[in-house]
């Protein structure tokens, strides 16, 4: 049995406007109206599945390749960088220090952002650098 024999013939009533749209789409993508309808059904199927799985679909910019657009489930989504989450939750770091002093403490900020993001308790002997960070659970195990 050939592929043509496996096909199901479908009669479809369309308005002249829809038929014209099908013709225009077929010309734009270099195919026929049947292929346009098959692709439309496939796209609708993808949209329904995405909605059922609470995924988001987007239309890429004109200069982007569709092949580069990947839909990931929420479990597959990359986690935001801890410093981004830190800034979202607590706002910018404001103090009177110079830029050089702030750069010296950047690792403390990164450590604090990870602890906050992951809801960890930060255990350190250097509590002075972390005490002003709201919401950070802090412990010093060196104290009696």
Tab-separated table of C-alpha atoms in Angstrom:
chain	number	residue	atom	x	y	z
A	1	UNK	CA	0.000	0.000	0.000
A	2	UNK	CA	1.463	3.379	-1.001
A	3	UNK	CA	1.356	6.584	1.040
A	4	UNK	CA	-1.277	7.968	-1.326
A	5	UNK	CA	-3.500	4.962	-0.622
A	6	UNK	CA	-3.150	5.550	3.144
A	7	UNK	CA	-4.379	9.141	2.852
A	8	UNK	CA	-7.912	10.064	3.838
A	9	UNK	CA	-9.667	12.396	1.438
A	10	UNK	CA	-11.471	15.235	3.144
A	11	UNK	CA	-14.025	17.581	1.617
A	12	UNK	CA	-13.919	20.995	3.215
A	13	UNK	CA	-16.301	23.914	2.809
A	14	UNK	CA	-14.470	27.225	3.079
A	15	UNK	CA	-15.492	30.810	2.552
A	16	UNK	CA	-13.813	32.540	-0.404
A	17	UNK	CA	-11.808	34.621	2.088
A	18	UNK	CA	-10.392	31.556	3.857
A	19	UNK	CA	-9.625	29.919	0.533
A	20	UNK	CA	-7.717	33.049	-0.503
A	21	UNK	CA	-5.777	32.997	2.774
A	22	UNK	CA	-4.887	29.337	2.164
A	23	UNK	CA	-3.686	30.202	-1.361
A	24	UNK	CA	-1.562	33.092	-0.059
A	25	UNK	CA	-0.012	30.998	2.719
A	26	UNK	CA	0.755	28.177	0.310
A	27	UNK	CA	2.536	30.618	-2.019
A	28	UNK	CA	4.483	32.227	0.845
A	29	UNK	CA	5.852	28.924	2.114
A	30	UNK	CA	6.177	27.266	-1.297
A	31	UNK	CA	3.719	24.425	-0.863
A	32	UNK	CA	0.083	23.558	-1.517
A	33	UNK	CA	-3.113	24.196	0.464
A	34	UNK	CA	-3.208	20.631	1.805
A	35	UNK	CA	0.247	21.064	3.327
A	36	UNK	CA	-0.782	24.406	4.840
A	37	UNK	CA	-3.747	22.719	6.512
A	38	UNK	CA	-1.582	19.822	7.762
A	39	UNK	CA	0.923	22.282	9.216
A	40	UNK	CA	-1.882	24.286	10.810
A	41	UNK	CA	-3.256	21.118	12.426
A	42	UNK	CA	0.226	20.241	13.696
A	43	UNK	CA	0.663	23.732	15.133
A	44	UNK	CA	-2.734	23.523	16.833
A	45	UNK	CA	-1.789	20.128	18.259
A	46	UNK	CA	1.441	21.604	19.693
A	47	UNK	CA	-0.511	24.490	21.202
A	48	UNK	CA	-3.081	22.197	22.833
A	49	UNK	CA	-0.373	19.946	24.287
A	50	UNK	CA	1.554	22.970	25.547
A	51	UNK	CA	-1.562	24.356	27.205
A	52	UNK	CA	-2.333	21.006	28.832
A	53	UNK	CA	1.218	20.886	30.176
A	54	UNK	CA	1.067	24.585	31.173
A	55	UNK	CA	3.897	25.492	28.828
A	56	UNK	CA	4.309	28.834	27.133
A	57	UNK	CA	4.614	29.272	23.396
A	58	UNK	CA	6.122	32.273	21.726
A	59	UNK	CA	6.683	33.670	18.277
A	60	UNK	CA	10.348	34.378	17.558
A	61	UNK	CA	11.559	37.675	16.183
A	62	UNK	CA	11.969	37.873	12.408
A	63	UNK	CA	15.737	37.404	12.628
A	64	UNK	CA	15.532	34.347	14.908
A	65	UNK	CA	15.409	30.784	13.675
A	66	UNK	CA	12.426	28.811	14.869
A	67	UNK	CA	14.722	25.810	15.348
A	68	UNK	CA	16.440	27.777	18.135
A	69	UNK	CA	13.203	28.165	20.082
A	70	UNK	CA	12.908	25.306	22.551
A	71	UNK	CA	9.970	24.788	24.881
A	72	UNK	CA	11.052	23.459	28.242
A	73	UNK	CA	8.876	22.150	31.018
A	74	UNK	CA	9.075	24.049	34.285
A	75	UNK	CA	11.351	21.300	35.647
A	76	UNK	CA	13.722	21.800	32.714
A	77	UNK	CA	13.795	25.603	32.941
A	78	UNK	CA	17.215	26.835	33.982
A	79	UNK	CA	17.246	28.210	37.511
A	80	UNK	CA	17.871	31.937	37.718
A	81	UNK	CA	21.292	32.963	38.924
A	82	UNK	CA	21.194	33.309	42.728
A	83	UNK	CA	22.329	36.939	42.552
A	84	UNK	CA	19.387	37.776	40.243
A	85	UNK	CA	16.965	36.227	42.718
A	86	UNK	CA	18.675	38.048	45.562
A	87	UNK	CA	18.269	41.401	43.807
A	88	UNK	CA	14.611	40.687	42.967
A	89	UNK	CA	13.727	39.785	46.531
A	90	UNK	CA	15.713	42.373	48.446
A	91	UNK	CA	16.405	45.181	46.028
A	92	UNK	CA	19.726	46.789	45.279
A	93	UNK	CA	22.501	46.722	47.834
A	94	UNK	CA	22.691	50.227	49.285
A	95	UNK	CA	25.394	51.501	51.622
A	96	UNK	CA	28.054	54.149	52.035
A	97	UNK	CA	31.023	52.045	50.896
A	98	UNK	CA	33.187	52.765	47.889
A	99	UNK	CA	33.066	50.558	44.809
A	100	UNK	CA	36.384	48.982	45.823
A	101	UNK	CA	34.986	48.052	49.235
A	102	UNK	CA	31.890	46.569	47.659
A	103	UNK	CA	34.005	44.509	45.233
A	104	UNK	CA	35.901	43.063	48.202
A	105	UNK	CA	32.594	41.825	49.635
A	106	UNK	CA	31.138	40.449	46.393
A	107	UNK	CA	31.779	36.858	47.421
A	108	UNK	CA	29.827	37.452	50.621
A	109	UNK	CA	26.933	38.703	48.487
A	110	UNK	CA	27.087	35.654	46.260
A	111	UNK	CA	27.138	33.317	49.250
A	112	UNK	CA	24.189	35.165	50.818
A	113	UNK	CA	22.215	35.082	47.565
A	114	UNK	CA	22.624	31.315	47.302
A	115	UNK	CA	21.596	30.839	50.929
A	116	UNK	CA	18.502	33.024	50.447
A	117	UNK	CA	17.536	31.450	47.131
A	118	UNK	CA	17.830	27.908	48.433
A	119	UNK	CA	16.396	28.804	51.871
A	120	UNK	CA	19.586	27.650	53.604
A	121	UNK	CA	20.920	28.713	56.971
A	122	UNK	CA	24.325	30.332	56.518
A	123	UNK	CA	26.832	29.085	59.077
A	124	UNK	CA	29.823	31.425	59.377
A	125	UNK	CA	32.184	33.021	61.865
A	126	UNK	CA	31.960	36.197	59.768
A	127	UNK	CA	28.446	37.250	60.811
A	128	UNK	CA	29.280	40.978	60.610
A	129	UNK	CA	29.139	40.907	56.795
A	130	UNK	CA	25.763	39.199	56.689
A	131	UNK	CA	23.761	40.701	59.584
A	132	UNK	CA	22.211	43.494	57.500
A	133	UNK	CA	20.712	41.131	54.917
A	134	UNK	CA	17.004	40.812	55.711
A	135	UNK	CA	15.618	37.299	55.664
A	136	UNK	CA	19.004	35.562	55.783
A	137	UNK	CA	19.120	32.801	58.394
A	138	UNK	CA	22.516	33.118	60.049
A	139	UNK	CA	24.343	30.988	62.635
A	140	UNK	CA	27.806	31.193	64.176
A	141	UNK	CA	28.817	27.778	65.529
A	142	UNK	CA	32.087	29.072	66.990
A	143	UNK	CA	30.279	30.921	69.780
A	144	UNK	CA	29.740	29.075	73.078
